[in-house]
């Protein structure tokens, strides 16, 4: 059962999402909050698997709330955060991903897309739909960062694992990576798991950010 917390300052949004998600047999909505501060408190109390987090809210916005939720000491509960926004790929979304959010979803997305997004984020298997992932990566790659050093933990990756990380950062699914490398999809899943473990990353969203921030993949690289 996937436990979900909804954090949004619009009551109708919270109620609509709660009704939709609670109707799924594998979901349970453990609470809702109308600002980031209350959302952080509820998340620590109820330990949801996924937090649906609005970006713009009073008292404490979704970006800072995400930082507080995910910036805890090792061993403490850290939910996966799915950002909600009415703005397509604005600066807040990029900063939220850097803060550790697992993905984002536009508020006007179809109901089926919301349900699928929660499952995908809960599983840690991808950012969301491939088209959204690629759009995100395209825009992220267009915002080059000054790379000052390559983290030492990159040396723990095998050449094949580095290759897999690059393909993740280009938005490829496990099936597409398997086709690119001419290996079984189960082999790709094993490589992805090892990459995340070795780099201490929670999911593919963080892997994408890590790859661009550290220069494993360069802006504009195809």
PDB file of C-alpha atoms in Angstrom:
ATOM      1  CA  UNK A   1       0.000   0.000   0.000  1.00  0.00           C
ATOM      2  CA  UNK A   2       1.401   3.385  -1.037  1.00  0.00           C
ATOM      3  CA  UNK A   3       0.836   6.076   1.601  1.00  0.00           C
ATOM      4  CA  UNK A   4       0.286   9.562   0.181  1.00  0.00           C
ATOM      5  CA  UNK A   5       0.297  13.051   1.714  1.00  0.00           C
ATOM      6  CA  UNK A   6      -1.145  15.986  -0.266  1.00  0.00           C
ATOM      7  CA  UNK A   7       0.260  19.489   0.337  1.00  0.00           C
ATOM      8  CA  UNK A   8      -1.457  22.290  -1.579  1.00  0.00           C
ATOM      9  CA  UNK A   9      -2.952  25.642  -0.558  1.00  0.00           C
ATOM     10  CA  UNK A  10      -6.076  25.137  -2.695  1.00  0.00           C
ATOM     11  CA  UNK A  11      -8.755  23.148  -0.869  1.00  0.00           C
ATOM     12  CA  UNK A  12     -10.425  21.992  -4.076  1.00  0.00           C
ATOM     13  CA  UNK A  13      -7.147  20.615  -5.399  1.00  0.00           C
ATOM     14  CA  UNK A  14      -6.487  18.718  -2.174  1.00  0.00           C
ATOM     15  CA  UNK A  15     -10.008  17.304  -2.069  1.00  0.00           C
ATOM     16  CA  UNK A  16     -10.023  16.338  -5.734  1.00  0.00           C
ATOM     17  CA  UNK A  17      -6.653  14.628  -5.591  1.00  0.00           C
ATOM     18  CA  UNK A  18      -7.552  12.868  -2.346  1.00  0.00           C
ATOM     19  CA  UNK A  19     -10.783  11.469  -3.801  1.00  0.00           C
ATOM     20  CA  UNK A  20      -9.061  10.292  -6.960  1.00  0.00           C
ATOM     21  CA  UNK A  21      -6.104   8.676  -5.207  1.00  0.00           C
ATOM     22  CA  UNK A  22      -8.092   7.104  -2.376  1.00  0.00           C
ATOM     23  CA  UNK A  23     -10.148   5.263  -4.993  1.00  0.00           C
ATOM     24  CA  UNK A  24      -7.073   3.300  -6.080  1.00  0.00           C
ATOM     25  CA  UNK A  25      -6.806  -0.110  -4.392  1.00  0.00           C
ATOM     26  CA  UNK A  26      -3.076   0.262  -3.681  1.00  0.00           C
ATOM     27  CA  UNK A  27      -3.192   3.872  -2.387  1.00  0.00           C
ATOM     28  CA  UNK A  28      -4.082   5.348   0.992  1.00  0.00           C
ATOM     29  CA  UNK A  29      -4.169   9.095   1.647  1.00  0.00           C
ATOM     30  CA  UNK A  30      -2.726   9.677   5.116  1.00  0.00           C
ATOM     31  CA  UNK A  31      -3.410  13.413   5.298  1.00  0.00           C
ATOM     32  CA  UNK A  32      -3.337  16.812   3.640  1.00  0.00           C
ATOM     33  CA  UNK A  33      -1.930  20.246   4.445  1.00  0.00           C
ATOM     34  CA  UNK A  34      -2.445  23.744   3.072  1.00  0.00           C
ATOM     35  CA  UNK A  35       1.126  25.024   3.454  1.00  0.00           C
ATOM     36  CA  UNK A  36       4.647  23.653   3.442  1.00  0.00           C
ATOM     37  CA  UNK A  37       5.273  24.022   7.150  1.00  0.00           C
ATOM     38  CA  UNK A  38       2.229  21.978   8.051  1.00  0.00           C
ATOM     39  CA  UNK A  39       3.120  19.512   5.308  1.00  0.00           C
ATOM     40  CA  UNK A  40       6.590  18.914   6.760  1.00  0.00           C
ATOM     41  CA  UNK A  41       5.127  18.373  10.231  1.00  0.00           C
ATOM     42  CA  UNK A  42       2.524  15.906   8.943  1.00  0.00           C
ATOM     43  CA  UNK A  43       5.084  14.050   6.855  1.00  0.00           C
ATOM     44  CA  UNK A  44       7.297  13.522   9.888  1.00  0.00           C
ATOM     45  CA  UNK A  45       4.320  12.349  11.920  1.00  0.00           C
ATOM     46  CA  UNK A  46       2.690  10.027   9.349  1.00  0.00           C
ATOM     47  CA  UNK A  47       5.676   8.854   7.268  1.00  0.00           C
ATOM     48  CA  UNK A  48       4.076   8.861   3.789  1.00  0.00           C
ATOM     49  CA  UNK A  49       5.774   7.089   0.897  1.00  0.00           C
ATOM     50  CA  UNK A  50       4.948   9.919  -1.524  1.00  0.00           C
ATOM     51  CA  UNK A  51       4.256  13.604  -0.886  1.00  0.00           C
ATOM     52  CA  UNK A  52       2.372  15.557  -3.554  1.00  0.00           C
ATOM     53  CA  UNK A  53       3.888  18.998  -3.014  1.00  0.00           C
ATOM     54  CA  UNK A  54       2.650  22.256  -4.511  1.00  0.00           C
ATOM     55  CA  UNK A  55       5.438  24.712  -5.316  1.00  0.00           C
ATOM     56  CA  UNK A  56       3.835  28.055  -4.486  1.00  0.00           C
ATOM     57  CA  UNK A  57       2.218  28.164  -1.027  1.00  0.00           C
ATOM     58  CA  UNK A  58       1.974  30.582   1.893  1.00  0.00           C
ATOM     59  CA  UNK A  59       3.967  30.245   5.149  1.00  0.00           C
ATOM     60  CA  UNK A  60       6.512  27.875   3.585  1.00  0.00           C
ATOM     61  CA  UNK A  61       6.768  27.163  -0.144  1.00  0.00           C
ATOM     62  CA  UNK A  62       7.151  23.706  -1.648  1.00  0.00           C
ATOM     63  CA  UNK A  63      10.821  24.165  -2.474  1.00  0.00           C
ATOM     64  CA  UNK A  64      11.886  24.878   1.099  1.00  0.00           C
ATOM     65  CA  UNK A  65       9.501  22.232   2.412  1.00  0.00           C
ATOM     66  CA  UNK A  66      11.157  19.694   0.106  1.00  0.00           C
ATOM     67  CA  UNK A  67      14.601  20.699   1.354  1.00  0.00           C
ATOM     68  CA  UNK A  68      13.482  20.199   4.944  1.00  0.00           C
ATOM     69  CA  UNK A  69      11.846  16.846   4.236  1.00  0.00           C
ATOM     70  CA  UNK A  70      14.781  15.404   2.346  1.00  0.00           C
ATOM     71  CA  UNK A  71      17.658  17.095   4.125  1.00  0.00           C
ATOM     72  CA  UNK A  72      17.401  14.915   7.220  1.00  0.00           C
ATOM     73  CA  UNK A  73      20.095  12.737   8.736  1.00  0.00           C
ATOM     74  CA  UNK A  74      20.710   9.265   7.258  1.00  0.00           C
ATOM     75  CA  UNK A  75      18.373   6.671   8.694  1.00  0.00           C
ATOM     76  CA  UNK A  76      15.469   9.066   9.161  1.00  0.00           C
ATOM     77  CA  UNK A  77      12.372   8.750   6.992  1.00  0.00           C
ATOM     78  CA  UNK A  78      12.589  10.550   3.658  1.00  0.00           C
ATOM     79  CA  UNK A  79       9.493  10.312   1.446  1.00  0.00           C
ATOM     80  CA  UNK A  80       9.620  10.685  -2.291  1.00  0.00           C
ATOM     81  CA  UNK A  81       8.369  14.108  -3.333  1.00  0.00           C
ATOM     82  CA  UNK A  82       6.316  14.690  -6.465  1.00  0.00           C
ATOM     83  CA  UNK A  83       6.097  18.413  -7.179  1.00  0.00           C
ATOM     84  CA  UNK A  84       2.828  19.912  -8.417  1.00  0.00           C
ATOM     85  CA  UNK A  85       2.884  23.051 -10.517  1.00  0.00           C
ATOM     86  CA  UNK A  86       0.716  25.083 -12.851  1.00  0.00           C
ATOM     87  CA  UNK A  87       3.851  26.353 -14.587  1.00  0.00           C
ATOM     88  CA  UNK A  88       5.620  24.150 -17.097  1.00  0.00           C
ATOM     89  CA  UNK A  89       9.250  23.657 -16.056  1.00  0.00           C
ATOM     90  CA  UNK A  90       9.883  26.938 -14.270  1.00  0.00           C
ATOM     91  CA  UNK A  91      12.956  27.670 -12.155  1.00  0.00           C
ATOM     92  CA  UNK A  92      11.284  26.362  -9.015  1.00  0.00           C
ATOM     93  CA  UNK A  93      10.957  22.926 -10.579  1.00  0.00           C
ATOM     94  CA  UNK A  94      14.678  22.740 -11.329  1.00  0.00           C
ATOM     95  CA  UNK A  95      15.570  23.845  -7.817  1.00  0.00           C
ATOM     96  CA  UNK A  96      13.130  21.297  -6.381  1.00  0.00           C
ATOM     97  CA  UNK A  97      14.860  18.505  -8.300  1.00  0.00           C
ATOM     98  CA  UNK A  98      18.208  19.695  -7.023  1.00  0.00           C
ATOM     99  CA  UNK A  99      16.741  19.602  -3.528  1.00  0.00           C
ATOM    100  CA  UNK A 100      15.960  15.935  -4.053  1.00  0.00           C
ATOM    101  CA  UNK A 101      12.413  15.835  -5.418  1.00  0.00           C
ATOM    102  CA  UNK A 102      11.696  12.743  -7.501  1.00  0.00           C
ATOM    103  CA  UNK A 103       9.782  14.461 -10.274  1.00  0.00           C
ATOM    104  CA  UNK A 104       7.049  16.923 -11.140  1.00  0.00           C
ATOM    105  CA  UNK A 105       3.567  16.985 -12.567  1.00  0.00           C
ATOM    106  CA  UNK A 106       1.440  19.759 -14.001  1.00  0.00           C
ATOM    107  CA  UNK A 107      -1.805  20.237 -12.071  1.00  0.00           C
ATOM    108  CA  UNK A 108      -3.877  20.006 -15.234  1.00  0.00           C
ATOM    109  CA  UNK A 109      -2.499  16.564 -16.124  1.00  0.00           C
ATOM    110  CA  UNK A 110      -5.125  13.847 -16.770  1.00  0.00           C
ATOM    111  CA  UNK A 111      -6.221  11.773 -13.786  1.00  0.00           C
ATOM    112  CA  UNK A 112      -4.597   8.625 -15.145  1.00  0.00           C
ATOM    113  CA  UNK A 113      -1.285  10.466 -15.444  1.00  0.00           C
ATOM    114  CA  UNK A 114      -1.439  11.531 -11.788  1.00  0.00           C
ATOM    115  CA  UNK A 115      -2.140   7.968 -10.653  1.00  0.00           C
ATOM    116  CA  UNK A 116       0.681   6.617 -12.805  1.00  0.00           C
ATOM    117  CA  UNK A 117       3.059   9.340 -11.611  1.00  0.00           C
ATOM    118  CA  UNK A 118       2.523   8.413  -7.968  1.00  0.00           C
ATOM    119  CA  UNK A 119       3.250   4.755  -8.719  1.00  0.00           C
ATOM    120  CA  UNK A 120       6.352   5.598 -10.760  1.00  0.00           C
ATOM    121  CA  UNK A 121       7.755   7.931  -8.121  1.00  0.00           C
ATOM    122  CA  UNK A 122       6.964   5.473  -5.319  1.00  0.00           C
ATOM    123  CA  UNK A 123       8.883   2.775  -7.212  1.00  0.00           C
ATOM    124  CA  UNK A 124      11.820   5.084  -7.908  1.00  0.00           C
ATOM    125  CA  UNK A 125      11.992   3.839 -11.475  1.00  0.00           C
ATOM    126  CA  UNK A 126      11.780   7.111 -13.397  1.00  0.00           C
ATOM    127  CA  UNK A 127      10.871  10.766 -13.462  1.00  0.00           C
ATOM    128  CA  UNK A 128       7.434  10.202 -15.037  1.00  0.00           C
ATOM    129  CA  UNK A 129       6.300   9.760 -18.595  1.00  0.00           C
ATOM    130  CA  UNK A 130       9.200   9.577 -21.086  1.00  0.00           C
ATOM    131  CA  UNK A 131       7.984  12.649 -22.975  1.00  0.00           C
ATOM    132  CA  UNK A 132       7.992  14.698 -19.776  1.00  0.00           C
ATOM    133  CA  UNK A 133      11.363  13.286 -18.765  1.00  0.00           C
ATOM    134  CA  UNK A 134      12.943  14.225 -22.053  1.00  0.00           C
ATOM    135  CA  UNK A 135      11.481  17.721 -21.972  1.00  0.00           C
ATOM    136  CA  UNK A 136      12.821  18.198 -18.470  1.00  0.00           C
ATOM    137  CA  UNK A 137      16.275  16.966 -19.455  1.00  0.00           C
ATOM    138  CA  UNK A 138      16.322  19.133 -22.577  1.00  0.00           C
ATOM    139  CA  UNK A 139      15.615  22.224 -20.512  1.00  0.00           C
ATOM    140  CA  UNK A 140      17.925  21.178 -17.689  1.00  0.00           C
ATOM    141  CA  UNK A 141      20.765  20.568 -20.132  1.00  0.00           C
ATOM    142  CA  UNK A 142      20.304  24.057 -21.559  1.00  0.00           C
ATOM    143  CA  UNK A 143      21.220  25.504 -18.143  1.00  0.00           C
ATOM    144  CA  UNK A 144      24.935  24.673 -17.920  1.00  0.00           C
ATOM    145  CA  UNK A 145      26.620  24.673 -14.529  1.00  0.00           C
ATOM    146  CA  UNK A 146      30.252  25.357 -13.715  1.00  0.00           C
ATOM    147  CA  UNK A 147      31.703  21.955 -12.897  1.00  0.00           C
ATOM    148  CA  UNK A 148      34.564  22.444 -10.442  1.00  0.00           C
ATOM    149  CA  UNK A 149      35.297  18.820  -9.588  1.00  0.00           C
ATOM    150  CA  UNK A 150      34.254  15.241 -10.256  1.00  0.00           C
ATOM    151  CA  UNK A 151      33.122  13.528  -7.050  1.00  0.00           C
ATOM    152  CA  UNK A 152      35.425  10.758  -5.874  1.00  0.00           C
ATOM    153  CA  UNK A 153      32.530   8.310  -5.727  1.00  0.00           C
ATOM    154  CA  UNK A 154      32.332   8.406  -9.530  1.00  0.00           C
ATOM    155  CA  UNK A 155      35.493   6.308  -9.502  1.00  0.00           C
ATOM    156  CA  UNK A 156      33.485   3.504  -7.871  1.00  0.00           C
ATOM    157  CA  UNK A 157      31.466   3.068 -11.062  1.00  0.00           C
ATOM    158  CA  UNK A 158      32.534   0.568 -13.690  1.00  0.00           C
ATOM    159  CA  UNK A 159      32.799   1.821 -17.294  1.00  0.00           C
ATOM    160  CA  UNK A 160      29.479   0.105 -18.078  1.00  0.00           C
ATOM    161  CA  UNK A 161      27.799   1.765 -15.083  1.00  0.00           C
ATOM    162  CA  UNK A 162      29.048   5.181 -16.236  1.00  0.00           C
ATOM    163  CA  UNK A 163      27.558   4.421 -19.640  1.00  0.00           C
ATOM    164  CA  UNK A 164      24.236   3.504 -18.018  1.00  0.00           C
ATOM    165  CA  UNK A 165      24.302   6.744 -15.992  1.00  0.00           C
ATOM    166  CA  UNK A 166      24.777   8.748 -19.190  1.00  0.00           C
ATOM    167  CA  UNK A 167      21.841   7.017 -20.832  1.00  0.00           C
ATOM    168  CA  UNK A 168      19.638   7.636 -17.781  1.00  0.00           C
ATOM    169  CA  UNK A 169      20.598  11.299 -17.996  1.00  0.00           C
ATOM    170  CA  UNK A 170      19.498  11.368 -21.632  1.00  0.00           C
ATOM    171  CA  UNK A 171      16.037  10.207 -20.608  1.00  0.00           C
ATOM    172  CA  UNK A 172      16.202   6.602 -21.748  1.00  0.00           C
ATOM    173  CA  UNK A 173      13.999   4.014 -20.066  1.00  0.00           C
ATOM    174  CA  UNK A 174      15.377   0.639 -18.971  1.00  0.00           C
ATOM    175  CA  UNK A 175      14.036  -0.939 -22.157  1.00  0.00           C
ATOM    176  CA  UNK A 176      15.709   1.717 -24.316  1.00  0.00           C
ATOM    177  CA  UNK A 177      19.000   1.351 -22.441  1.00  0.00           C
ATOM    178  CA  UNK A 178      18.823  -2.424 -22.946  1.00  0.00           C
ATOM    179  CA  UNK A 179      18.354  -1.864 -26.673  1.00  0.00           C
ATOM    180  CA  UNK A 180      21.201   0.668 -26.821  1.00  0.00           C
ATOM    181  CA  UNK A 181      23.637  -1.622 -25.004  1.00  0.00           C
ATOM    182  CA  UNK A 182      22.301  -4.865 -26.524  1.00  0.00           C
ATOM    183  CA  UNK A 183      21.730  -6.480 -23.117  1.00  0.00           C
ATOM    184  CA  UNK A 184      18.725  -7.878 -21.258  1.00  0.00           C
ATOM    185  CA  UNK A 185      16.431  -5.413 -19.513  1.00  0.00           C
ATOM    186  CA  UNK A 186      16.984  -7.237 -16.214  1.00  0.00           C
ATOM    187  CA  UNK A 187      20.717  -6.602 -16.601  1.00  0.00           C
ATOM    188  CA  UNK A 188      19.968  -2.896 -17.029  1.00  0.00           C
ATOM    189  CA  UNK A 189      17.857  -2.898 -13.867  1.00  0.00           C
ATOM    190  CA  UNK A 190      20.801  -4.377 -11.983  1.00  0.00           C
ATOM    191  CA  UNK A 191      23.167  -1.728 -13.373  1.00  0.00           C
ATOM    192  CA  UNK A 192      20.748   1.095 -12.511  1.00  0.00           C
ATOM    193  CA  UNK A 193      20.368  -0.216  -8.963  1.00  0.00           C
ATOM    194  CA  UNK A 194      24.140  -0.365  -8.513  1.00  0.00           C
ATOM    195  CA  UNK A 195      24.619   3.147  -9.918  1.00  0.00           C
ATOM    196  CA  UNK A 196      22.082   4.594  -7.492  1.00  0.00           C
ATOM    197  CA  UNK A 197      23.571   2.660  -4.580  1.00  0.00           C
ATOM    198  CA  UNK A 198      27.191   3.589  -5.308  1.00  0.00           C
ATOM    199  CA  UNK A 199      26.380   7.275  -5.810  1.00  0.00           C
ATOM    200  CA  UNK A 200      23.998   7.382  -2.829  1.00  0.00           C
ATOM    201  CA  UNK A 201      21.132   8.564  -5.046  1.00  0.00           C
ATOM    202  CA  UNK A 202      17.513   7.802  -4.258  1.00  0.00           C
ATOM    203  CA  UNK A 203      16.100   7.561  -7.775  1.00  0.00           C
ATOM    204  CA  UNK A 204      16.557   8.348 -11.439  1.00  0.00           C
ATOM    205  CA  UNK A 205      15.584  11.989 -10.996  1.00  0.00           C
ATOM    206  CA  UNK A 206      18.571  12.522  -8.745  1.00  0.00           C
ATOM    207  CA  UNK A 207      20.736  10.570 -11.200  1.00  0.00           C
ATOM    208  CA  UNK A 208      19.791  12.980 -13.998  1.00  0.00           C
ATOM    209  CA  UNK A 209      20.639  16.015 -11.876  1.00  0.00           C
ATOM    210  CA  UNK A 210      23.886  14.415 -10.665  1.00  0.00           C
ATOM    211  CA  UNK A 211      25.002  13.592 -14.206  1.00  0.00           C
ATOM    212  CA  UNK A 212      24.583  17.163 -15.434  1.00  0.00           C
ATOM    213  CA  UNK A 213      25.822  18.856 -12.274  1.00  0.00           C
ATOM    214  CA  UNK A 214      29.057  16.838 -12.256  1.00  0.00           C
ATOM    215  CA  UNK A 215      29.726  16.949 -15.994  1.00  0.00           C
ATOM    216  CA  UNK A 216      29.180  13.241 -16.651  1.00  0.00           C
ATOM    217  CA  UNK A 217      26.842  14.511 -19.363  1.00  0.00           C
ATOM    218  CA  UNK A 218      27.437  17.962 -20.793  1.00  0.00           C
ATOM    219  CA  UNK A 219      24.810  20.538 -21.727  1.00  0.00           C
ATOM    220  CA  UNK A 220      23.801  20.041 -25.339  1.00  0.00           C
ATOM    221  CA  UNK A 221      25.252  16.541 -25.546  1.00  0.00           C
ATOM    222  CA  UNK A 222      23.052  14.215 -27.534  1.00  0.00           C
TER     223      UNK A 222
END
